[in-house]
Short mmCIF file of N, CA and C in Angstrom, two decimals:
data_model
loop_
_atom_site.label_atom_id
_atom_site.label_comp_id
_atom_site.label_asym_id
_atom_site.label_seq_id
_atom_site.Cartn_x
_atom_site.Cartn_y
_atom_site.Cartn_z
N MET A 227 102.64 93.21 122.40
CA MET A 227 101.59 93.60 121.49
C MET A 227 101.12 92.36 120.71
N THR A 228 99.84 92.22 120.56
CA THR A 228 99.31 91.06 119.85
C THR A 228 99.49 91.22 118.34
N ALA A 229 99.34 90.13 117.63
CA ALA A 229 99.49 90.15 116.17
C ALA A 229 98.46 91.08 115.53
N ASP A 230 97.23 91.08 116.04
CA ASP A 230 96.19 91.96 115.48
C ASP A 230 96.54 93.42 115.67
N ARG A 231 97.06 93.75 116.85
CA ARG A 231 97.42 95.15 117.11
C ARG A 231 98.61 95.56 116.26
N ASN A 232 99.55 94.65 116.04
CA ASN A 232 100.69 94.95 115.18
C ASN A 232 100.22 95.19 113.75
N LYS A 233 99.30 94.35 113.29
CA LYS A 233 98.77 94.50 111.93
C LYS A 233 98.06 95.85 111.78
N GLU A 234 97.26 96.20 112.79
CA GLU A 234 96.54 97.47 112.76
C GLU A 234 97.51 98.66 112.78
N ALA A 235 98.56 98.57 113.58
CA ALA A 235 99.55 99.64 113.65
C ALA A 235 100.27 99.81 112.31
N ARG A 236 100.63 98.71 111.67
CA ARG A 236 101.29 98.77 110.36
C ARG A 236 100.38 99.42 109.32
N GLU A 237 99.10 99.06 109.36
CA GLU A 237 98.14 99.62 108.41
C GLU A 237 98.00 101.14 108.61
N LYS A 238 97.93 101.59 109.85
CA LYS A 238 97.82 103.02 110.13
C LYS A 238 99.08 103.75 109.68
N PHE A 239 100.23 103.15 109.91
CA PHE A 239 101.49 103.75 109.51
C PHE A 239 101.55 103.87 107.99
N ARG A 240 101.14 102.83 107.29
CA ARG A 240 101.13 102.83 105.82
C ARG A 240 100.19 103.91 105.28
N LEU A 241 99.00 104.00 105.86
CA LEU A 241 98.04 105.02 105.41
C LEU A 241 98.54 106.43 105.72
N GLY A 242 99.20 106.60 106.83
CA GLY A 242 99.79 107.89 107.16
C GLY A 242 100.85 108.29 106.15
N GLY A 243 101.61 107.31 105.69
CA GLY A 243 102.62 107.57 104.67
C GLY A 243 102.02 108.05 103.38
N ILE A 244 100.85 107.53 103.05
CA ILE A 244 100.16 107.97 101.84
C ILE A 244 99.74 109.44 101.98
N VAL A 245 99.26 109.81 103.14
CA VAL A 245 98.87 111.21 103.40
C VAL A 245 100.08 112.12 103.25
N VAL A 246 101.21 111.71 103.80
CA VAL A 246 102.43 112.51 103.71
C VAL A 246 102.88 112.62 102.25
N ARG A 247 102.86 111.50 101.53
CA ARG A 247 103.27 111.49 100.13
C ARG A 247 102.41 112.41 99.28
N ALA A 248 101.15 112.53 99.64
CA ALA A 248 100.23 113.41 98.90
C ALA A 248 100.42 114.88 99.27
N GLY A 249 101.29 115.14 100.24
CA GLY A 249 101.53 116.53 100.65
C GLY A 249 100.46 117.08 101.56
N LEU A 250 99.76 116.20 102.26
CA LEU A 250 98.64 116.62 103.10
C LEU A 250 98.90 116.46 104.60
N SER A 251 100.15 116.36 104.99
CA SER A 251 100.45 116.11 106.40
C SER A 251 100.01 117.25 107.32
N LYS A 252 99.89 118.45 106.78
CA LYS A 252 99.47 119.59 107.61
C LYS A 252 98.00 119.95 107.39
N ALA A 253 97.30 119.13 106.62
CA ALA A 253 95.89 119.41 106.33
C ALA A 253 95.02 119.12 107.55
N ASP A 254 93.93 119.83 107.63
CA ASP A 254 92.95 119.65 108.70
C ASP A 254 92.32 118.27 108.60
N ARG A 255 92.09 117.63 109.73
CA ARG A 255 91.50 116.28 109.75
C ARG A 255 90.14 116.24 109.08
N ALA A 256 89.32 117.27 109.31
CA ALA A 256 87.99 117.30 108.71
C ALA A 256 88.10 117.36 107.19
N PHE A 257 89.07 118.11 106.69
CA PHE A 257 89.29 118.20 105.24
C PHE A 257 89.67 116.82 104.70
N LEU A 258 90.61 116.15 105.37
CA LEU A 258 91.04 114.83 104.92
C LEU A 258 89.89 113.83 104.93
N LEU A 259 89.14 113.81 106.02
CA LEU A 259 88.02 112.88 106.12
C LEU A 259 86.98 113.16 105.05
N GLY A 260 86.67 114.44 104.82
CA GLY A 260 85.71 114.80 103.78
C GLY A 260 86.18 114.35 102.41
N GLY A 261 87.45 114.56 102.13
CA GLY A 261 88.00 114.12 100.85
C GLY A 261 87.95 112.62 100.68
N LEU A 262 88.28 111.89 101.73
CA LEU A 262 88.23 110.43 101.66
C LEU A 262 86.81 109.93 101.49
N LEU A 263 85.86 110.58 102.15
CA LEU A 263 84.46 110.19 101.99
C LEU A 263 83.98 110.44 100.56
N GLU A 264 84.44 111.53 99.96
CA GLU A 264 84.09 111.80 98.56
C GLU A 264 84.70 110.73 97.65
N LEU A 265 85.95 110.37 97.90
CA LEU A 265 86.60 109.32 97.10
C LEU A 265 85.89 107.98 97.25
N ALA A 266 85.36 107.72 98.43
CA ALA A 266 84.66 106.45 98.66
C ALA A 266 83.40 106.36 97.79
N ARG A 267 82.88 107.49 97.36
CA ARG A 267 81.68 107.50 96.51
C ARG A 267 81.98 107.25 95.03
N VAL A 268 83.25 107.30 94.66
CA VAL A 268 83.63 107.10 93.26
C VAL A 268 83.43 105.62 92.91
N ALA A 269 82.67 105.36 91.88
CA ALA A 269 82.37 103.99 91.48
C ALA A 269 83.62 103.31 90.90
N PRO A 270 83.85 102.06 91.27
CA PRO A 270 84.98 101.33 90.69
C PRO A 270 84.87 101.27 89.16
N ASN A 271 86.00 101.40 88.52
CA ASN A 271 86.10 101.36 87.05
C ASN A 271 85.40 102.51 86.34
N SER A 272 85.03 103.55 87.08
CA SER A 272 84.44 104.73 86.45
C SER A 272 85.58 105.62 85.93
N SER A 273 85.24 106.65 85.20
CA SER A 273 86.28 107.56 84.70
C SER A 273 86.99 108.25 85.88
N GLY A 274 86.25 108.56 86.93
CA GLY A 274 86.85 109.16 88.12
C GLY A 274 87.84 108.22 88.79
N ASP A 275 87.48 106.96 88.87
CA ASP A 275 88.36 105.94 89.45
C ASP A 275 89.63 105.81 88.63
N ARG A 276 89.48 105.73 87.32
CA ARG A 276 90.64 105.60 86.43
C ARG A 276 91.53 106.84 86.51
N GLY A 277 90.92 108.01 86.61
CA GLY A 277 91.69 109.24 86.72
C GLY A 277 92.52 109.29 87.99
N CYS A 278 91.91 108.88 89.11
CA CYS A 278 92.63 108.84 90.38
C CYS A 278 93.79 107.85 90.32
N ARG A 279 93.54 106.69 89.74
CA ARG A 279 94.59 105.67 89.64
C ARG A 279 95.73 106.12 88.73
N LEU A 280 95.41 106.81 87.65
CA LEU A 280 96.43 107.31 86.74
C LEU A 280 97.31 108.35 87.44
N THR A 281 96.68 109.27 88.14
CA THR A 281 97.42 110.29 88.89
C THR A 281 98.33 109.62 89.92
N SER A 282 97.80 108.63 90.62
CA SER A 282 98.56 107.93 91.64
C SER A 282 99.75 107.18 91.03
N SER A 283 99.52 106.49 89.94
CA SER A 283 100.61 105.72 89.34
C SER A 283 101.72 106.64 88.83
N LYS A 284 101.36 107.81 88.31
CA LYS A 284 102.37 108.78 87.88
C LYS A 284 103.18 109.28 89.07
N GLN A 285 102.50 109.54 90.19
CA GLN A 285 103.19 110.02 91.39
C GLN A 285 104.14 108.96 91.92
N TYR A 286 103.70 107.71 92.00
CA TYR A 286 104.56 106.64 92.49
C TYR A 286 105.75 106.44 91.55
N ALA A 287 105.56 106.58 90.25
CA ALA A 287 106.66 106.44 89.30
C ALA A 287 107.69 107.55 89.52
N THR A 288 107.21 108.77 89.76
CA THR A 288 108.11 109.90 90.01
C THR A 288 108.89 109.69 91.29
N VAL A 289 108.22 109.28 92.35
CA VAL A 289 108.88 109.05 93.63
C VAL A 289 109.91 107.95 93.49
N ARG A 290 109.54 106.87 92.82
CA ARG A 290 110.46 105.74 92.63
C ARG A 290 111.67 106.16 91.80
N SER A 291 111.45 106.93 90.73
CA SER A 291 112.53 107.40 89.88
C SER A 291 113.49 108.30 90.67
N ASN A 292 112.93 109.22 91.45
CA ASN A 292 113.76 110.11 92.26
C ASN A 292 114.57 109.32 93.29
N HIS A 293 113.96 108.32 93.89
CA HIS A 293 114.64 107.50 94.89
C HIS A 293 115.79 106.73 94.24
N LEU A 294 115.55 106.17 93.06
CA LEU A 294 116.60 105.43 92.37
C LEU A 294 117.73 106.35 91.94
N ASN A 295 117.42 107.56 91.49
CA ASN A 295 118.45 108.52 91.11
C ASN A 295 119.31 108.92 92.30
N LEU A 296 118.71 109.05 93.47
CA LEU A 296 119.47 109.38 94.67
C LEU A 296 120.42 108.27 95.05
N GLN A 297 120.00 107.01 94.85
CA GLN A 297 120.84 105.88 95.20
C GLN A 297 122.02 105.75 94.25
N ILE A 298 121.84 106.12 93.00
CA ILE A 298 122.89 105.97 91.99
C ILE A 298 123.99 107.00 92.17
N LYS A 299 123.63 108.21 92.57
CA LYS A 299 124.61 109.32 92.69
C LYS A 299 125.60 109.08 93.79
#
């Protein structure tokens, strides 16, 4: 496999992980694509952008906290 194909495969895997983390692994593809297209319309640094980032950062903090708690036990 070439370096470009490896890079592309890693990117797809990473994006798939985001879908799973959001709880959308069983969602219809058309639904996911429509949602992503709507998100693409959100202007950078707008209130919608900040809201999405805040929600995301809270989710990542929760996942990280849960992962660390599992390792400690």
